Coordinates of C-alpha atoms and ligand atoms in Angstrom, one line a residue:
X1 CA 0.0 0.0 0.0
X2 CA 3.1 2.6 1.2
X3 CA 4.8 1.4 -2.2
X4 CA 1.6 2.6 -4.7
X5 CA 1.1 5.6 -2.2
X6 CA 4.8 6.5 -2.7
X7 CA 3.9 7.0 -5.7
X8 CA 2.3 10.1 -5.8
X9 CA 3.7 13.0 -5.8
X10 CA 4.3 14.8 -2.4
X11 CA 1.8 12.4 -0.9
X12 CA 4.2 13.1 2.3
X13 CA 3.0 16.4 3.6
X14 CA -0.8 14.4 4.3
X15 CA 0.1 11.7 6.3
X16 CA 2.6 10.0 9.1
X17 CA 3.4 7.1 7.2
X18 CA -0.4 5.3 7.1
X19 CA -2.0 7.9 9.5
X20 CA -3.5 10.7 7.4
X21 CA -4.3 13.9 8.3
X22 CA -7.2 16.5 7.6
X23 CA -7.0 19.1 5.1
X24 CA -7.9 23.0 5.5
X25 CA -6.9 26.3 4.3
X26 CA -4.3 24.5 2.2
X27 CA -2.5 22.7 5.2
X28 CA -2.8 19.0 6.5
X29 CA -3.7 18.9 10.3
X30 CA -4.0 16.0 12.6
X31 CA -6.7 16.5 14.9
X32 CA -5.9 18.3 18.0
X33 CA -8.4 15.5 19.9
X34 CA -5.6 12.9 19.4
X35 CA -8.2 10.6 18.1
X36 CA -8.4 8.6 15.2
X37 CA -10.3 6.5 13.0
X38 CA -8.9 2.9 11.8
X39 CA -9.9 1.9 8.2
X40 CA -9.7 -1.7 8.0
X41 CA -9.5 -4.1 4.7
X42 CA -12.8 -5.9 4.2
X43 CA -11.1 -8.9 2.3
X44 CA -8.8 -9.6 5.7
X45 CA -9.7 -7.1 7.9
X46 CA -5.8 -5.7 7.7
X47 CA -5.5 -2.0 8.8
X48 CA -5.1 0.0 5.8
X49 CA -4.8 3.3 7.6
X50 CA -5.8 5.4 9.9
X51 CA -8.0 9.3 9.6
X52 CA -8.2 11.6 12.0
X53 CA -11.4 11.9 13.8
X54 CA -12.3 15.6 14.0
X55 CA -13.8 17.5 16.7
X56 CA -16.9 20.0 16.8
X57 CA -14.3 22.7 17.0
X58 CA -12.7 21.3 14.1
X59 CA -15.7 21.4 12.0
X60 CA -16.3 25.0 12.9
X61 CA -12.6 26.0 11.6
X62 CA -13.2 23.9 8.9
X63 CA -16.6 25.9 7.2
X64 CA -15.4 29.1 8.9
X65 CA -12.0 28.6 6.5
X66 CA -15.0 27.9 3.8
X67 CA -16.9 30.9 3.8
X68 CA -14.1 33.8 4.1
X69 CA -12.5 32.1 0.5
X70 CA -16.0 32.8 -0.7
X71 CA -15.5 36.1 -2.5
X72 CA -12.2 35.4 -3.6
X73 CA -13.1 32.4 -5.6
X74 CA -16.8 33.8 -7.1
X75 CA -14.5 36.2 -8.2
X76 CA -12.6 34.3 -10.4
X77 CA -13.2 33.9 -13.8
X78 CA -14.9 31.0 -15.5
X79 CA -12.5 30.2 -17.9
X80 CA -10.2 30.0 -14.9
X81 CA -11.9 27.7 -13.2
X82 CA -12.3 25.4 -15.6
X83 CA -8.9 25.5 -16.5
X84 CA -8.4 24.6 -12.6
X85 CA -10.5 21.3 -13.1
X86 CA -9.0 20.5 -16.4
X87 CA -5.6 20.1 -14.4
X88 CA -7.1 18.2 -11.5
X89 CA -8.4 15.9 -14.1
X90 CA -5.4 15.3 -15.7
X91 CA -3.8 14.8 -12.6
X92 CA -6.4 11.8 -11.8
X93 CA -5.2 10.4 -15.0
X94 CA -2.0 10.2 -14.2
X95 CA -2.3 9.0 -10.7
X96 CA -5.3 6.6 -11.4
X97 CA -3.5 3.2 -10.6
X98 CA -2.2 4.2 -7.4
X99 CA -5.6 5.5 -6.4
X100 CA -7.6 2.3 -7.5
X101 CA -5.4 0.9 -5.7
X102 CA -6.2 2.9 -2.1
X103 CA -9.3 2.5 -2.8
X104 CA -9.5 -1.1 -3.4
X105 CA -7.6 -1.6 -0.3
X106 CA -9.8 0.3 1.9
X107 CA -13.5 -0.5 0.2
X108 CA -12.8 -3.9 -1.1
X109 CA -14.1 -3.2 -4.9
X110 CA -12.1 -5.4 -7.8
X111 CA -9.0 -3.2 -8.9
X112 CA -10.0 -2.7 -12.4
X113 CA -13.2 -1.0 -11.3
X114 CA -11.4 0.9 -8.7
X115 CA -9.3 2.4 -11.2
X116 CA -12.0 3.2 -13.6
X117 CA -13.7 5.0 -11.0
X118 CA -10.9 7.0 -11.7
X119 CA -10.8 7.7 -14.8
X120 CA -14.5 8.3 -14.4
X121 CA -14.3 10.9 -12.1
X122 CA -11.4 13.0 -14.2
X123 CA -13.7 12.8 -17.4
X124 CA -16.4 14.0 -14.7
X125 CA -14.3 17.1 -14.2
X126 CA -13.6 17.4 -17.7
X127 CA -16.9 17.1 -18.9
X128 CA -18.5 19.5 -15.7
X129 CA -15.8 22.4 -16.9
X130 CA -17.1 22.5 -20.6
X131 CA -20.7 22.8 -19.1
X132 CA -20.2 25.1 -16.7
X133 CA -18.8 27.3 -19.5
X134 CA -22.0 26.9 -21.5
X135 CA -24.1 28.5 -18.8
X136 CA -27.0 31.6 -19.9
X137 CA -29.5 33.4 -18.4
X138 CA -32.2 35.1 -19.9
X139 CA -34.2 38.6 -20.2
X140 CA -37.6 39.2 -20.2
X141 CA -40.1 41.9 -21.0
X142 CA -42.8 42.8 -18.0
X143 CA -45.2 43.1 -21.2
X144 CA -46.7 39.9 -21.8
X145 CA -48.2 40.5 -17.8
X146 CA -51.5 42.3 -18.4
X147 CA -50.6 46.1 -17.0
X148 CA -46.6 45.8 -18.0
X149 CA -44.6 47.2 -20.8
X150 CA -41.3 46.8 -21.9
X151 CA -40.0 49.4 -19.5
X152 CA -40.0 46.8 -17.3
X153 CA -36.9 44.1 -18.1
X154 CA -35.5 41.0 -16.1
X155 CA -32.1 39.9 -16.4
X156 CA -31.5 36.3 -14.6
X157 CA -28.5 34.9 -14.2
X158 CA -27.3 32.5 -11.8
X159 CA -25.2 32.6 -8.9
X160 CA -23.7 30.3 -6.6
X161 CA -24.8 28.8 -3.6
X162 CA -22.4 29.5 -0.9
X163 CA -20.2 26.9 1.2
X164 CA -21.4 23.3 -0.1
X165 CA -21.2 20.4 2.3
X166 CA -20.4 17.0 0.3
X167 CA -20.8 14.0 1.8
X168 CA -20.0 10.7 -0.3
X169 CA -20.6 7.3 0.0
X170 CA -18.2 4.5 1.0
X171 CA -19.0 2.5 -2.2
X172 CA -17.9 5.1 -4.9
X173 CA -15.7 6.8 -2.2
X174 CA -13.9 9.1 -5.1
X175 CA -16.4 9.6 -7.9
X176 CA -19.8 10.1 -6.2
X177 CA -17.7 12.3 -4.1
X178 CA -15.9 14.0 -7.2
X179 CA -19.5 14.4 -8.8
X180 CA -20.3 16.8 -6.1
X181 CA -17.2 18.7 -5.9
X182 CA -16.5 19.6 -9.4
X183 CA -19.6 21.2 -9.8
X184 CA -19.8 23.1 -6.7
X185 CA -16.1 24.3 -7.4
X186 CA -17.1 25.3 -11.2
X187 CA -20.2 27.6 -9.9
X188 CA -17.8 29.5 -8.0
X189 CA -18.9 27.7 -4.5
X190 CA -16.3 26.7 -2.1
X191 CA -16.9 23.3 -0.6
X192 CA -16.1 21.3 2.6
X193 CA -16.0 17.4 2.2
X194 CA -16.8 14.8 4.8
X195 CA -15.6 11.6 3.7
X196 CA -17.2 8.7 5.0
X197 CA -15.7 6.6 7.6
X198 CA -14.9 3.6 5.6
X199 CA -13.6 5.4 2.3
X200 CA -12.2 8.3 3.7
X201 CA -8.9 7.6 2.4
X202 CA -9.4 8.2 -0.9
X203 CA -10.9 11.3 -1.2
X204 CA -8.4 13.0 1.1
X205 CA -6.5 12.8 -2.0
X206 CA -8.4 15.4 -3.9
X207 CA -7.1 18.2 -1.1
X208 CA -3.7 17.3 -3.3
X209 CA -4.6 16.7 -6.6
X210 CA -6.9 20.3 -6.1
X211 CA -3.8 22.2 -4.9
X212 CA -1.8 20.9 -7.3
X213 CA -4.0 22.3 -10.2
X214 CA -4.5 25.9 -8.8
X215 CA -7.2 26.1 -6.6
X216 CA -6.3 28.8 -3.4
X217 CA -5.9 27.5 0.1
X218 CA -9.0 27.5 1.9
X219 CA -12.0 27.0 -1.2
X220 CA -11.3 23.4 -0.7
X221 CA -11.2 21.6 2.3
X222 CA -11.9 18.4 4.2
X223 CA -13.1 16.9 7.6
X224 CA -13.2 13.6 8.4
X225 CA -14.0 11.9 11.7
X226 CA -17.4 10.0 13.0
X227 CA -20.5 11.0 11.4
X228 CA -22.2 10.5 14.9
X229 CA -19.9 13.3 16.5
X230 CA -19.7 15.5 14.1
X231 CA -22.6 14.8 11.3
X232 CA -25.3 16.5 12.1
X233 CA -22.9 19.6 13.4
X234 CA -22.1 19.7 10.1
X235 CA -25.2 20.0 8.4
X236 CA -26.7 22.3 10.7
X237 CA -23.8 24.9 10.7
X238 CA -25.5 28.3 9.8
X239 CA -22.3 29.2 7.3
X240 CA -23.2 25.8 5.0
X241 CA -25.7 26.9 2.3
X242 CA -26.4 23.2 0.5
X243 CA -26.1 20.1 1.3
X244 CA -25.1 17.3 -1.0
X245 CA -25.5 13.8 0.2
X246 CA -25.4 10.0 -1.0
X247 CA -25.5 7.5 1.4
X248 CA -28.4 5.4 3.2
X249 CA -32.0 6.3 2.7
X250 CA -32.4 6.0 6.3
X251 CA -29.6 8.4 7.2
X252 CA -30.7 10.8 4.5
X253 CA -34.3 10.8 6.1
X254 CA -32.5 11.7 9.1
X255 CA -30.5 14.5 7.7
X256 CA -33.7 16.2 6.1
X257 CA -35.4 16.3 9.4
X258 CA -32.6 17.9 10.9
X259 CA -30.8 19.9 8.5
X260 CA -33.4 23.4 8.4
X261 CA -33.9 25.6 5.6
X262 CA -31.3 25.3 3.4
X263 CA -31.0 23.3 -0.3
X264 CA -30.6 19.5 0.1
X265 CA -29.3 17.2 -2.4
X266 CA -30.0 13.4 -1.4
X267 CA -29.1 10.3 -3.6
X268 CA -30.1 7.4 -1.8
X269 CA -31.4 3.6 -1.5
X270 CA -33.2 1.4 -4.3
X271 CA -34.9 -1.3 -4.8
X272 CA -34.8 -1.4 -9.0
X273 CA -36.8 -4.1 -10.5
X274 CA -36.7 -5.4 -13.7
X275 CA -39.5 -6.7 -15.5
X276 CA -38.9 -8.8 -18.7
X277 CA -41.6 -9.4 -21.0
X278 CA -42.5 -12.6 -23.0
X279 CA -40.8 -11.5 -26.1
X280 CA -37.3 -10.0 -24.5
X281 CA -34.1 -11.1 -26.1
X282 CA -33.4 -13.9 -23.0
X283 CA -29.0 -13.6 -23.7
X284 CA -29.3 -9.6 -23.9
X285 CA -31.5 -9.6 -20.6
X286 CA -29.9 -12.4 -18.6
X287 CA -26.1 -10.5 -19.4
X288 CA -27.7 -7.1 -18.1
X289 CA -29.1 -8.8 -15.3
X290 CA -26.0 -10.3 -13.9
X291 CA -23.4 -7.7 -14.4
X292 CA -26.9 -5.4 -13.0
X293 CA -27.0 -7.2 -9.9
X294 CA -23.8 -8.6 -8.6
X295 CA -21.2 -5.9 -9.7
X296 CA -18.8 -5.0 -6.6
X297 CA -21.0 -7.9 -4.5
X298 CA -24.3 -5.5 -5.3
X299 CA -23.7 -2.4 -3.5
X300 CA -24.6 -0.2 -5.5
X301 CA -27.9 2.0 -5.1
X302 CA -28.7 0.8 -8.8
X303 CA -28.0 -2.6 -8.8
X304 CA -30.8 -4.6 -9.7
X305 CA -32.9 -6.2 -6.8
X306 CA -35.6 -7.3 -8.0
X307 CA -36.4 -9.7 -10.9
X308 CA -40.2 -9.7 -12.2
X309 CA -40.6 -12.2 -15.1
X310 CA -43.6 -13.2 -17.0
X311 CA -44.9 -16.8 -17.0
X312 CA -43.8 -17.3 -20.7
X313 CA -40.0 -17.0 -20.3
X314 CA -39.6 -17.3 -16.6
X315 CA -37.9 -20.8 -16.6
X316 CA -35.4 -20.1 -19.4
X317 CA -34.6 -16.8 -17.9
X318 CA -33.9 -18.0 -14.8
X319 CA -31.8 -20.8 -16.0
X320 CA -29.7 -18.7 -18.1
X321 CA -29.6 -16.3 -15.3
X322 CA -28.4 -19.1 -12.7
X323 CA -25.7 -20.0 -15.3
X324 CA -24.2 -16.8 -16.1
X325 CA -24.3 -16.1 -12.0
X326 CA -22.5 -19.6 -11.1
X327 CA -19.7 -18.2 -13.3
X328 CA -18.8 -15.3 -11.5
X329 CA -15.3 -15.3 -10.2
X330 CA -15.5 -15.0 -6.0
X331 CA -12.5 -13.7 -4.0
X332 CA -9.7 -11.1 -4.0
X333 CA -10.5 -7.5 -4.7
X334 CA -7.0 -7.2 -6.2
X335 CA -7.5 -9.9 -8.2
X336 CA -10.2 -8.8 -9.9
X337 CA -13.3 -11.0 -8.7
X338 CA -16.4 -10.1 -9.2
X339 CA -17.7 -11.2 -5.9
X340 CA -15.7 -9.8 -3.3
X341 CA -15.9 -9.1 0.7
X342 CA -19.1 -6.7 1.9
X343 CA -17.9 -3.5 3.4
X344 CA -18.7 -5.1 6.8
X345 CA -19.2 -8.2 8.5
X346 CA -22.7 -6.4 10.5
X347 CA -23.7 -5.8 6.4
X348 CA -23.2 -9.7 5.7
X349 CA -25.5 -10.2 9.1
X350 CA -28.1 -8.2 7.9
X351 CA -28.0 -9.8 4.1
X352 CA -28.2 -13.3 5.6
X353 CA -30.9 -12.2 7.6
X354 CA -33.1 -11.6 4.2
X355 CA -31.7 -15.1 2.7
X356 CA -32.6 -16.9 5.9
X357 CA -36.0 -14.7 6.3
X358 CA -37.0 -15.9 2.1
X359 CA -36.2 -19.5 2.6
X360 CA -38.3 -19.8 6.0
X361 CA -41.1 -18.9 3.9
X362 CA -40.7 -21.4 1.0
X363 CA -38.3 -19.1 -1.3
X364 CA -36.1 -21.6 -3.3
X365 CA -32.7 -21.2 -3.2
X366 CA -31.3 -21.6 -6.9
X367 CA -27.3 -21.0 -5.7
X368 CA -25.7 -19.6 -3.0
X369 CA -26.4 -19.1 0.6
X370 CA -22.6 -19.2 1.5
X371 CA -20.1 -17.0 3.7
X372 CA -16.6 -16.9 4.1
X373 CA -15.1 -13.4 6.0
X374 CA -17.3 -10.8 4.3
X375 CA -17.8 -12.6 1.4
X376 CA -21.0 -13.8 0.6
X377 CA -21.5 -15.9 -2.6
X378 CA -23.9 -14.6 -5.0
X379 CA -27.4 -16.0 -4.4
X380 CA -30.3 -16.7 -6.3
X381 CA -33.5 -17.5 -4.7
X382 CA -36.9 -17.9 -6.7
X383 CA -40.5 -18.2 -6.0
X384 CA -40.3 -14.7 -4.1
X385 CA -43.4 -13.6 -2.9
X386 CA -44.7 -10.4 -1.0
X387 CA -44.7 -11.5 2.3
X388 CA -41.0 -11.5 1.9
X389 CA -38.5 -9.2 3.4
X390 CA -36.6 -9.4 0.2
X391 CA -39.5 -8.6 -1.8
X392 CA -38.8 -4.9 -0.5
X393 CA -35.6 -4.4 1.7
X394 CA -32.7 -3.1 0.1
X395 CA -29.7 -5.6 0.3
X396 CA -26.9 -3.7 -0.8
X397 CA -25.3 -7.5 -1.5
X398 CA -25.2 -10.3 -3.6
X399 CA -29.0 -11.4 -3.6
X400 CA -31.2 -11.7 -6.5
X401 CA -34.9 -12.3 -6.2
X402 CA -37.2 -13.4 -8.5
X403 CA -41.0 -12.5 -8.2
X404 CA -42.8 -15.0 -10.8
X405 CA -45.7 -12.4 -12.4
X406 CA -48.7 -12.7 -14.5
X407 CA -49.2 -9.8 -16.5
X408 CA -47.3 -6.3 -16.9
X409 CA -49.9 -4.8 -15.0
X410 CA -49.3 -6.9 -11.6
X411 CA -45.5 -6.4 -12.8
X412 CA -46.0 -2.4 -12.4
X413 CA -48.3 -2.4 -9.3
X414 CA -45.1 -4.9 -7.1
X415 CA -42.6 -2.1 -8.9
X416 CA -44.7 0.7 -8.0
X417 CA -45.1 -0.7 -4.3
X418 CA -41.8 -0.1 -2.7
X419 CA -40.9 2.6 -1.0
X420 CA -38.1 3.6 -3.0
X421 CA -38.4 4.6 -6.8
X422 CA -34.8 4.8 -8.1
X423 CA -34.7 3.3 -11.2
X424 CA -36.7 0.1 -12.9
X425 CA -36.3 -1.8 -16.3
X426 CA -38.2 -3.3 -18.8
X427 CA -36.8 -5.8 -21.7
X428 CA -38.7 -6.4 -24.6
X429 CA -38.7 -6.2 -27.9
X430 CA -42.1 -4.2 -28.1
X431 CA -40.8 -0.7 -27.6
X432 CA -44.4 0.9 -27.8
X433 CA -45.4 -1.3 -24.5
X434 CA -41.7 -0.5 -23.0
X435 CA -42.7 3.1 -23.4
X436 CA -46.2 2.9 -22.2
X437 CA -45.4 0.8 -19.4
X438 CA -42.2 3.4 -18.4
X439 CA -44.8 6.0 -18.2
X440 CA -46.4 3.9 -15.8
X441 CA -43.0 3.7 -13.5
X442 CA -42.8 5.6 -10.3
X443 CA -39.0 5.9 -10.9
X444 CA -36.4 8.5 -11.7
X445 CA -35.4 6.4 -14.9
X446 CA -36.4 3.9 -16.7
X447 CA -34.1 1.4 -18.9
X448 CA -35.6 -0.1 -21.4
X449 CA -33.3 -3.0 -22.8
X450 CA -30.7 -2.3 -20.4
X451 CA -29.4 -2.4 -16.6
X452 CA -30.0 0.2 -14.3
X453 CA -26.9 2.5 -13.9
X454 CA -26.4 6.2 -12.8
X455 CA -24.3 6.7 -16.2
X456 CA -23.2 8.5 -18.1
X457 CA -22.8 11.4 -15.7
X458 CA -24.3 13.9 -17.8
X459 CA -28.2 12.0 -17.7
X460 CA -30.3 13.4 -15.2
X461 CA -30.2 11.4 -11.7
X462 CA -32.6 11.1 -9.6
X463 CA -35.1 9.0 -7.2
X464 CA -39.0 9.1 -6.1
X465 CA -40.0 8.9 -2.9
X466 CA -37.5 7.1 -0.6
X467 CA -34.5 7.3 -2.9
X468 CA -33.6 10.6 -2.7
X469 CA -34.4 14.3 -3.0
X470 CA -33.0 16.8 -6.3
X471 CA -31.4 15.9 -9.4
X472 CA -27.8 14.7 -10.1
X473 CA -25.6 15.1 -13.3
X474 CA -23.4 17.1 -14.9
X475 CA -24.9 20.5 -15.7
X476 CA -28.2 19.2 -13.4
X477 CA -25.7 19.5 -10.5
X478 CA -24.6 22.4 -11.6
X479 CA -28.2 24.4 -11.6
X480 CA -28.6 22.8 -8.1
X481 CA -25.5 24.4 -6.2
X482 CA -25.9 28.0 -7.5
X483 CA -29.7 29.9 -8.0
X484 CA -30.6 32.8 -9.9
X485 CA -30.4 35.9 -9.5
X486 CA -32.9 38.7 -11.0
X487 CA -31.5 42.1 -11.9
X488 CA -35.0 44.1 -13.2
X489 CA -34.6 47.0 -15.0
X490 CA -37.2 49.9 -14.8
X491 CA -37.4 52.5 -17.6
X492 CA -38.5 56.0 -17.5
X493 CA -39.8 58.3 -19.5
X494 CA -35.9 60.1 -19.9
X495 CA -34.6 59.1 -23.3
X496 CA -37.8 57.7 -24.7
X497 CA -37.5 57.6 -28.3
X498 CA -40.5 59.0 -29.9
X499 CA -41.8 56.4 -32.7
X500 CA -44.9 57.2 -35.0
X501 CA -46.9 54.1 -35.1
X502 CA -49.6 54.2 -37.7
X503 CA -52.0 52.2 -34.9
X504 CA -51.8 54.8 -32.4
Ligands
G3H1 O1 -24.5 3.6 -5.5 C1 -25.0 4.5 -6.2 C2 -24.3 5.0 -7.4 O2 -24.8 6.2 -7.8 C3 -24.4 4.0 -8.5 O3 -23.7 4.4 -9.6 O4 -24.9 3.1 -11.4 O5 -22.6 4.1 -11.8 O6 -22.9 2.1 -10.3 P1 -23.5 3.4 -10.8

């Protein structure tokens, strides 16, 4: 781990040797509370480092630091600030295999999608600069309100928010953390970060990679320590302007009760089903499927959790489905399996809880139902019905139901049921009933032929009800850290031109 670390570039002024330190106003800190926070392997439960866990006080400095670097950077030009992010994504590029490799360490995702996470992240930046240079406003005449005229102009244009709290997830610890930084940064907001405990290595390396490419001490900083001492601090703290958050649905319900009046930006649990239709393509479906549901050991907020087939295709799909998933390589992150440990072992509890819960009531196990460490093999089990916990909880593991269904209509009314409404899918080859029954969908998106997935970064992304709050994505992100702001321009009668209309 030192050895790809080492590899950096001046990675020495963050850390003593695996211990890493906090990041504000351009300097790294340990925490003056002495206390820290031990980020263990999930393959083999090695220490992979330690963070520092930050006090109240801390937190305070922290946003304080924020908000007096406000001005400076809103002052800044565009062009600059893109330029900014066009270096910190180049930077990303060329540090990317060392990076992966923290971040496989510490989250236990397969080293080839560590590193692409990335690459990902520096074509975010590259791809939020260009759009944040394409942003307008727009004028309007009072006239077309009955008893205006044209003396009366608008000019809107948008400004930004303020200080932005971002606070990622452990399972995409550096993109879905990036994906809220680079926009903030390229409105001209500044932004404190609050890493989550197990993941918080990896973004501390954005305080570097950020300094590197330009940006002043003090517009970007980080915090890290418990979320329970210092979380709801956080939010509350009158000098943050927005929150941006993806995490749990549960804690994200928590944060919008507590957080007041201020903008909130929640990406949060699914529950995405897919229903396949008599006619779908079986090899097309059963491939999305798969690589839908069990990528990184299913957590992901749009893996696929729920399968809904029709009575037509239901065996053969679930054959070929069973297949494909009793191929999937199990094991070591760093050797690329697919199946890998669970961030925790209390997360492998919780998903054995819904295996044991589905077979107690007659679910049939198809393959699976097997632990060793944090690894949980991937597990099929049929014959779901909605008395089931599975039928509804959210894994975030490798567990696949399948709810047998009769028509597209009962299909819709199970999706519709759950409390979340992230994404769902339909697969068929009758794209006029795909789109009429995506209509139907109480979801953010709707894949028709394909897996559910967040990508690319510049869709729209969002969730209904439980699943979170605003909408992500490139230049959508953008237009939810800044507002706009009305200039309206009143004319008088001084310097009227005089214009002889034939109607008067
Ligand atoms: O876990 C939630 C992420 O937003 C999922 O992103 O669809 O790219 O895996 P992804």
């Amino acid at each position: 781990m030192i050895d790809e670390i080492e590899k950096i570039p001046n990675s020495l002024v963050m850390r003593d040797e695996l211990n890493f330190k906090y990041y504000v106003s351009g300097t790294w800190k340990k925490s003056s509370s002495g206390n820290t926070i031990i980020i263990k392997n999930p393959f083999n439960d090695e220490t992979v480092g330690t963070v520092q866990a930050c006090s109240i006080e801390e937190a305070d400095q922290v946003i304080t630091v924020a908000k007096e670097n406000l001005e400076c950077w809103g002052d800044k030009t565009q062009r600059e600030r893109a330029d900014i992010l066009m270096k910190a994504a180049k930077l990303m590029k060329e540090w990317a295999n060392s990076l992966g490799y923290v971040m496989m360490k510490e989250i236990g995702k397969p080293l080839k999608s560590a590193i692409s996470e990335i690459t990902r992240t520096s074509e975010l930046f590259e791809a939020t600069a260009e759009a944040g240079l394409q942003q307008e406003g727009e004028a309007i005449y009072g006239d077309a309100f009955k008893g205006f005229s044209k003396d009366k102009m608008s000019m809107t244009y948008r400004v930004p928010l303020g200080v932005i709290l971002c606070i990622g997830p452990f399972n995409y610890p550096f993109n879905l953390t990036g994906s809220k930084i680079a926009p903030a940064l390229m409105a001209g907001n500044t932004v404190v970060v609050k890493p989550p405990s197990q993941g918080a290595i990896s973004p501390l390396f954005f305080g570097l990679i950020l300094e590197k490419a330009g940006v002043p001490p003090g517009v970007f900083n980080i915090i890290t320590g418990k979320g329970s001492e210092i979380g709801d601090y956080l939010v509350q703290h009158p000098l943050i302007n927005m929150v941006s958050f993806t995490g749990s649905s549960k804690t994200g319900q928590h944060l919008a009760s507590v957080v007041g009046m201020k903008p909130l930006l929640l990406e949060l649990g699914g529950k995405d089903a897919a229903i396949v239709l008599n006619d779908a393509n079986l090899e097309l479906t059963a491939d999305a499927i798969v690589s839908g549901a069990f990528s990184y050991s299913g957590q992901r907020c749009t893996a696929v959790k729920r399968v809904l087939p029709m009575p037509g295709i239901a065996d053969k799909l679930i054959e070929l489905v069973k297949k494909k998933t009793m191929n999937l390589s199990i094991g070591d992150p760093e050797k690329n399996a697919t199946i890998g440990p669970l961030i925790s072992s209390e997360q492998c509890d919780f998903v054995q809880g819904l295996i044991d819960d589905a077979l107690k009531k007659d679910g049939t196990l198809l393959c699976g139902n097997k632990r060793e460490g944090n690894i949980m093999w991937p597990t099929l089990i049929d014959n779901v019905t909605t008395d089931m916990r599975i039928a509804w909880e959210e894994p975030f593991g490798p567990i696949l139901p399948f709810i047998r269904t009769h028509s597209a209509e009962e299909a819709i009314e199970i999706s519709n049921k759950s409390e979340y409404g992230l994404q769902g899918m339909i697969f068929t080859e009758n794209i006029d009933l795909a789109f009429n029954i995506a209509q139907e969908l109480e979801v953010g998106t709707v894949q028709i032929n394909g897996k559910s997935e967040r990508g690319p970064d510049h869709f729209p992304f969002l969730g209904t009800k439980s699943s979170g709050l605003g909408t992500q994505g490139i230049k959508y992100s953008i237009e939810a850290m800044t507002r706009p702001k009305v200039i309206a321009l009143n004319l008088s009668e001084k310097g009227k031109l005089v214009k002889l209309c034939k109607y008067d």
